[in-house]
C-alpha positions as semicolon CSV with decimal commas, in nm:
position;residue;x (nm);y (nm);z (nm)
1;M;-4,203;-4,310;-4,102
2;P;-4,387;-4,618;-4,157
3;L;-4,783;-4,621;-4,094
4;A;-4,803;-4,999;-3,983
5;E;-4,576;-5,330;-4,066
6;T;-4,712;-5,683;-4,056
7;A;-4,584;-6,047;-4,032
8;A;-4,558;-6,231;-4,364
9;V;-4,429;-6,586;-4,536
10;P;-4,148;-6,819;-4,391
11;E;-3,783;-6,710;-4,453
12;V;-3,565;-6,859;-4,705
13;A;-3,229;-6,962;-4,586
14;V;-2,889;-7,012;-4,871
15;A;-2,570;-6,991;-4,891
16;P;-2,312;-6,659;-4,880
17;P;-2,225;-6,520;-5,175
18;A;-1,902;-6,414;-5,193
19;A;-1,679;-6,083;-5,140
20;P;-1,590;-5,831;-5,457
21;A;-1,270;-5,765;-5,544
22;V;-1,090;-5,408;-5,509
23;V;-0,704;-5,294;-5,623
24;P;-0,529;-5,342;-5,280
25;A;-0,274;-5,001;-5,178
26;A;-0,118;-5,287;-4,969
27;R;-0,048;-5,626;-4,886
28;P;-0,408;-5,714;-4,777
29;G;-0,461;-5,917;-4,455
30;V;-0,140;-5,693;-4,314
31;A;-0,183;-5,442;-4,077
32;V;0,046;-5,141;-3,990
33;P;0,064;-5,108;-3,619
34;G;-0,159;-4,808;-3,551
35;D;-0,230;-4,783;-3,963
36;G;-0,456;-5,028;-4,020
37;L;-0,544;-5,197;-4,389
38;A;-0,506;-4,929;-4,653
39;R;-0,724;-5,019;-5,041
40;T;-0,708;-4,782;-5,338
41;W;-1,016;-4,800;-5,585
42;R;-1,043;-4,681;-5,905
43;P;-1,389;-4,680;-5,981
44;G;-1,374;-4,525;-6,333
45;R;-1,678;-4,326;-6,291
46;E;-1,793;-4,020;-6,098
47;V;-1,891;-4,174;-5,716
48;D;-2,026;-3,914;-5,516
49;V;-1,939;-4,058;-5,167
50;T;-2,191;-3,810;-4,932
51;A;-2,481;-3,878;-5,166
52;V;-2,415;-4,278;-5,156
53;L;-2,365;-4,282;-4,766
54;A;-2,673;-4,033;-4,637
55;P;-2,881;-4,278;-4,641
56;L;-2,716;-4,495;-4,378
57;R;-2,676;-4,174;-4,144
58;R;-2,907;-4,226;-3,883
59;G;-2,945;-3,825;-3,759
60;A;-2,628;-3,585;-3,745
61;Q;-2,519;-3,743;-3,395
62;D;-2,526;-4,108;-3,544
63;P;-2,232;-4,263;-3,373
64;A;-2,154;-4,513;-3,624
65;V;-2,146;-4,256;-3,906
66;R;-1,978;-4,024;-3,940
67;R;-1,905;-3,699;-4,212
68;G;-1,516;-3,585;-4,164
69;P;-1,422;-3,305;-4,381
70;G;-1,497;-3,222;-4,725
71;A;-1,639;-3,591;-4,834
72;E;-1,428;-3,804;-4,601
73;H;-1,694;-4,067;-4,421
74;W;-1,602;-4,267;-4,136
75;W;-1,838;-4,573;-4,052
76;A;-1,816;-4,796;-3,724
77;T;-1,964;-5,198;-3,854
78;R;-1,985;-5,509;-3,782
79;T;-1,852;-5,794;-3,979
80;P;-1,912;-6,204;-4,050
81;A;-1,500;-6,130;-3,838
82;G;-1,576;-5,843;-3,626
83;T;-1,590;-5,498;-3,545
84;A;-1,444;-5,275;-3,815
85;L;-1,371;-4,867;-3,836
86;L;-1,356;-4,779;-4,210
87;H;-1,256;-4,438;-4,347
88;L;-1,263;-4,322;-4,658
89;R;-1,128;-4,073;-4,855
90;P;-1,224;-3,987;-5,196
91;R;-0,965;-3,780;-5,440
92;P;-1,180;-3,741;-5,763
93;L;-0,974;-3,592;-6,007
94;D;-0,699;-3,857;-5,904
95;G;-1,025;-4,082;-6,005
96;V;-1,004;-4,268;-5,699
97;V;-1,131;-4,315;-5,358
98;L;-0,892;-4,412;-5,095
99;A;-0,997;-4,704;-4,816
100;R;-0,873;-4,796;-4,456
101;A;-0,983;-4,971;-4,222
102;W;-0,912;-5,086;-3,878
103;G;-1,067;-5,392;-3,665
104;E;-1,086;-5,724;-3,684
105;G;-1,342;-5,670;-3,974
106;A;-1,062;-5,425;-4,134
107;E;-1,025;-5,643;-4,461
108;H;-1,415;-5,779;-4,438
109;V;-1,536;-5,361;-4,514
110;L;-1,214;-5,302;-4,729
111;D;-1,356;-5,608;-4,993
112;G;-1,694;-5,435;-4,961
113;V;-1,589;-5,090;-5,021
114;P;-1,718;-5,130;-5,452
115;D;-2,050;-5,232;-5,327
116;L;-2,072;-4,959;-5,014
117;L;-2,012;-4,728;-5,303
118;G;-2,298;-4,872;-5,544
119;E;-2,082;-5,039;-5,767
120;A;-2,311;-5,335;-5,803
121;D;-2,592;-5,121;-5,829
122;D;-2,698;-5,165;-6,195
123;P;-2,914;-4,888;-6,374
124;A;-2,904;-4,972;-6,704
125;G;-3,326;-4,961;-6,831
126;F;-3,363;-4,644;-6,602
127;E;-3,420;-4,331;-6,838
128;P;-3,669;-4,040;-6,664
129;L;-3,973;-3,983;-6,887
130;P;-3,974;-3,651;-7,109
131;H;-4,267;-3,473;-6,896
132;H;-4,153;-3,628;-6,535
133;H;-3,900;-3,296;-6,592
134;R;-3,821;-3,239;-6,182
135;L;-3,681;-3,671;-6,204
136;V;-3,489;-3,587;-6,590
137;E;-3,317;-3,289;-6,349
138;A;-3,211;-3,519;-6,079
139;A;-3,097;-3,830;-6,319
140;R;-2,892;-3,532;-6,507
141;R;-2,730;-3,335;-6,121
142;H;-2,654;-3,663;-5,941
143;R;-2,464;-3,889;-6,158
144;G;-2,237;-3,981;-5,941
145;W;-2,503;-4,132;-5,706
146;R;-2,556;-4,497;-5,678
147;V;-2,721;-4,782;-5,469
148;P;-2,492;-4,901;-5,157
149;R;-2,521;-5,216;-5,042
150;T;-2,368;-5,247;-4,719
151;R;-2,406;-5,603;-4,667
152;A;-2,509;-5,597;-4,290
153;V;-2,867;-5,694;-4,256
154;L;-2,903;-5,662;-3,898
155;E;-2,785;-5,369;-3,925
156;A;-3,005;-5,233;-4,102
157;L;-3,316;-5,397;-3,988
158;A;-3,242;-5,276;-3,634
159;G;-3,250;-4,911;-3,755
160;A;-3,505;-4,965;-3,959
161;A;-3,724;-5,108;-3,694
162;V;-3,623;-4,818;-3,435
163;E;-3,772;-4,597;-3,688
164;Q;-4,098;-4,736;-3,735
165;V;-4,378;-4,508;-3,674
166;V;-4,246;-4,263;-3,480
167;T;-4,117;-3,901;-3,618
168;G;-3,768;-3,927;-3,732
169;V;-3,638;-3,680;-3,424
170;E;-3,728;-4,003;-3,186
171;A;-3,624;-4,238;-3,394
172;H;-3,243;-4,081;-3,427
173;R;-3,274;-4,001;-3,076
174;G;-3,339;-4,390;-2,973
175;W;-3,072;-4,555;-3,199
176;R;-2,781;-4,317;-3,041
177;R;-2,911;-4,399;-2,689
178;L;-2,940;-4,813;-2,765
179;L;-2,524;-4,767;-2,972
180;Q;-2,415;-4,582;-2,670
181;V;-2,531;-4,855;-2,399
182;A;-2,566;-5,152;-2,630
183;G;-2,289;-5,119;-2,857
184;E;-1,906;-5,130;-2,826
185;P;-1,647;-4,848;-2,932
186;A;-1,544;-4,875;-3,255
187;P;-1,201;-5,002;-3,319
188;G;-0,872;-4,803;-3,411
189;A;-0,596;-4,544;-3,330
190;P;-0,845;-4,286;-3,473
191;A;-1,134;-4,376;-3,281
192;A;-0,946;-4,310;-2,961
193;P;-1,017;-3,964;-2,750
194;G;-0,939;-3,676;-2,928
195;G;-0,934;-3,854;-3,242
196;P;-1,151;-3,803;-3,611
197;A;-1,359;-4,127;-3,488
198;A;-1,347;-4,046;-3,136
199;G;-1,646;-4,180;-2,962
200;M;-1,775;-4,358;-3,249
201;R;-1,982;-4,696;-3,187
202;V;-2,004;-5,026;-3,373
203;P;-2,428;-5,126;-3,325
204;P;-2,491;-5,420;-3,112
205;T;-2,412;-5,823;-3,138
206;A;-2,713;-5,991;-3,225
207;A;-2,670;-6,150;-2,845
208;A;-2,678;-5,775;-2,705
209;W;-2,977;-5,674;-2,899
210;R;-3,104;-5,991;-2,761
211;T;-3,071;-6,006;-2,416
212;L;-3,069;-5,612;-2,391
213;P;-3,352;-5,507;-2,096
214;S;-3,651;-5,319;-2,040
215;W;-3,597;-5,093;-1,952
216;E;-3,267;-4,968;-2,177
217;W;-3,540;-4,969;-2,419
218;L;-3,769;-4,732;-2,269
219;Q;-3,509;-4,519;-2,170
220;A;-3,428;-4,525;-2,559
221;G;-3,752;-4,415;-2,609
222;V;-3,831;-4,721;-2,785
223;E;-4,160;-4,901;-2,632
224;Q;-4,203;-5,297;-2,600
225;R;-4,354;-5,373;-3,000
226;R;-4,060;-5,205;-3,155
227;S;-3,835;-5,395;-2,929
228;R;-3,954;-5,698;-3,005
229;V;-3,920;-5,684;-3,351
230;V;-3,542;-5,594;-3,273
231;Q;-3,520;-5,876;-3,068
232;V;-3,695;-6,147;-3,350
233;A;-3,465;-6,031;-3,533
234;A;-3,129;-6,112;-3,365
235;R;-3,239;-6,455;-3,322
236;S;-3,259;-6,489;-3,652
237;A;-2,930;-6,317;-3,757
238;G;-2,788;-6,608;-3,912
239;G;-3,113;-6,637;-4,168
240;L;-3,101;-6,256;-4,214
241;E;-2,772;-6,241;-4,321
242;R;-2,745;-6,530;-4,608
243;T;-3,018;-6,305;-4,737
244;L;-2,754;-6,143;-4,954
245;A;-2,752;-6,463;-5,145
246;L;-3,120;-6,493;-5,246
247;P;-3,226;-6,374;-5,591
248;R;-3,360;-5,946;-5,568
249;G;-3,719;-6,094;-5,562
250;E;-3,712;-6,308;-5,274
251;V;-3,547;-6,093;-5,008
252;E;-3,870;-5,906;-4,940
253;R;-4,078;-6,259;-4,898
254;A;-3,781;-6,383;-4,632
255;L;-3,726;-6,082;-4,495
256;R;-4,049;-6,069;-4,411
257;S;-4,091;-6,318;-4,257
258;L;-4,025;-6,198;-3,947
259;P;-4,310;-6,129;-3,737
260;G;-4,277;-5,665;-3,724
261;V;-4,170;-5,657;-4,028
262;G;-4,381;-5,503;-4,377
263;V;-4,303;-5,417;-4,683
264;W;-4,199;-5,028;-4,581
265;T;-3,933;-5,244;-4,301
266;A;-3,792;-5,428;-4,564
267;A;-3,719;-5,202;-4,829
268;E;-3,558;-4,976;-4,571
269;V;-3,308;-5,245;-4,525
270;R;-3,296;-5,403;-4,879
271;H;-3,207;-5,065;-4,999
272;R;-2,951;-4,990;-4,735
273;A;-2,763;-5,352;-4,707
274;H;-2,923;-5,566;-5,034
275;G;-2,840;-5,230;-5,227
276;D;-3,213;-5,256;-5,410
277;G;-3,291;-5,037;-5,642
278;D;-3,618;-5,142;-5,697
279;A;-3,727;-5,117;-5,280
280;F;-3,908;-4,820;-5,247
281;S;-4,036;-4,706;-4,926
282;F;-4,399;-4,782;-4,981
283;A;-4,674;-4,735;-4,657
284;D;-4,383;-4,459;-4,522
285;Y;-4,626;-4,137;-4,405
286;H;-4,451;-3,855;-4,699
287;V;-4,312;-4,065;-4,968
288;A;-4,518;-4,153;-5,202
289;K;-4,678;-3,810;-5,147
290;D;-4,402;-3,608;-5,219
291;V;-4,288;-3,887;-5,520
292;T;-4,630;-3,824;-5,663
293;W;-4,607;-3,446;-5,598
294;A;-4,279;-3,393;-5,753
295;L;-4,395;-3,592;-6,056
296;V;-4,734;-3,461;-6,140
297;G;-4,781;-3,152;-5,921
298;E;-5,007;-3,385;-5,650
299;A;-4,998;-3,492;-5,379
300;L;-5,102;-3,888;-5,386
301;D;-5,136;-4,203;-5,188
302;D;-4,956;-4,486;-5,222
303;D;-5,175;-4,690;-5,514
304;A;-5,210;-4,393;-5,701
305;C;-4,788;-4,339;-5,638
306;A;-4,783;-4,699;-5,766
307;E;-4,882;-4,752;-6,047
308;L;-4,750;-4,361;-6,174
309;L;-4,408;-4,622;-6,093
310;E;-4,498;-4,882;-6,308
311;P;-4,303;-4,796;-6,550
312;Y;-4,019;-4,746;-6,326
313;R;-4,007;-5,087;-6,222
314;G;-3,682;-5,215;-6,115
315;H;-3,577;-4,904;-6,045
316;R;-3,863;-4,732;-5,825
317;Y;-3,633;-4,665;-5,516
318;R;-3,407;-4,487;-5,773
319;V;-3,659;-4,293;-5,837
320;Q;-3,775;-4,175;-5,497
321;R;-3,406;-4,126;-5,387
322;L;-3,255;-3,898;-5,684
323;L;-3,612;-3,688;-5,631
324;E;-3,470;-3,675;-5,235
325;L;-3,146;-3,510;-5,329
326;S;-3,291;-3,319;-5,534
327;G;-3,477;-3,213;-5,262
328;A;-3,822;-3,191;-5,425
329;R;-4,110;-3,170;-5,140
330;R;-4,466;-3,134;-5,123
331;P;-4,553;-2,814;-4,942
332;R;-4,622;-2,859;-4,585
333;R;-4,923;-2,611;-4,397
334;G;-5,055;-2,893;-4,150
335;P;-4,958;-2,870;-3,809
336;R;-4,608;-3,095;-3,729
337;M;-4,637;-3,446;-3,582
338;T;-4,637;-3,362;-3,154
339;L;-4,368;-3,579;-2,978
340;P;-4,479;-3,820;-2,713
341;T;-4,401;-3,689;-2,363
342;H;-4,447;-4,031;-2,128
343;T;-4,171;-4,219;-2,249
344;P;-3,791;-4,194;-1,965
345;A;-3,629;-4,046;-2,273
346;T;-3,848;-3,747;-2,286
347;A;-3,908;-3,700;-2,010
348;R;-3,553;-3,710;-1,945
349;G;-3,508;-3,446;-2,189
350;R;-3,241;-3,679;-2,402
């Protein structure tokens, strides 16, 4: 949850990147009726699919991300080629991840499976300091985690904007309703009634975000300050997607060129859509306090946290996420933040 967001410098636009390759288990581009397209990825390393994909799920009832039996996962997303539904089933004993996708964007999401599961993430140079005992243990226990890269920039930014300056309960409720109102049903047979992906929704198009009426935002509990961020971003959707090709050091500057996108929102986008292992969630209400408490036993502010993390520059989000996965949280003895009672969403119990 961020404390504040501000605008910054002009946007940068460059050409889009090339897609990574995977090992095909069926002829790419040929859909078997009802069965979609299938690929098999052999990562050659341990992959914890659940840990990697967890940040993509905005609450237990997120219509776009669903966890199935075991470590199976479903993801409904929008690609440059159209909507897609992706199913991932890891088989660790065989050293493979089985992927199957439906919809016009099926080939695009299958091409992106390695990056989605952290293949583009480079942990080289990351070494927990010996006296940071919790981090040492977290890195040892979560060797199968890497930073995901979804390549879905507007999708990540819209979700982050909805989460600005509110509690997780409010944000997740709002996101769920917005997708139900403005999104599209996930493609493919599994999303049909009675299927394992029934009820899943693809996040809205840029046009749908831009034209969503004000009362629908309010029904979702999203006031004008946050809805404006999403709508402004939707008007720059093409430029946002081109940030995928920028050098890592330039992405934050480009994202923060949009009004209402500050350090926190940019970081939330970078460590989801861009796979940036350094995109620490500064300006969050809890993160800096939790991280400093885990490392030195004291809950400190952003400035102190930044100083403490300087030896990990290039891997600061890696530190954050590993500690989150380990369950390292400072004791919270104060009263919980209260939810608002004046919006249509809360008045109607959504």
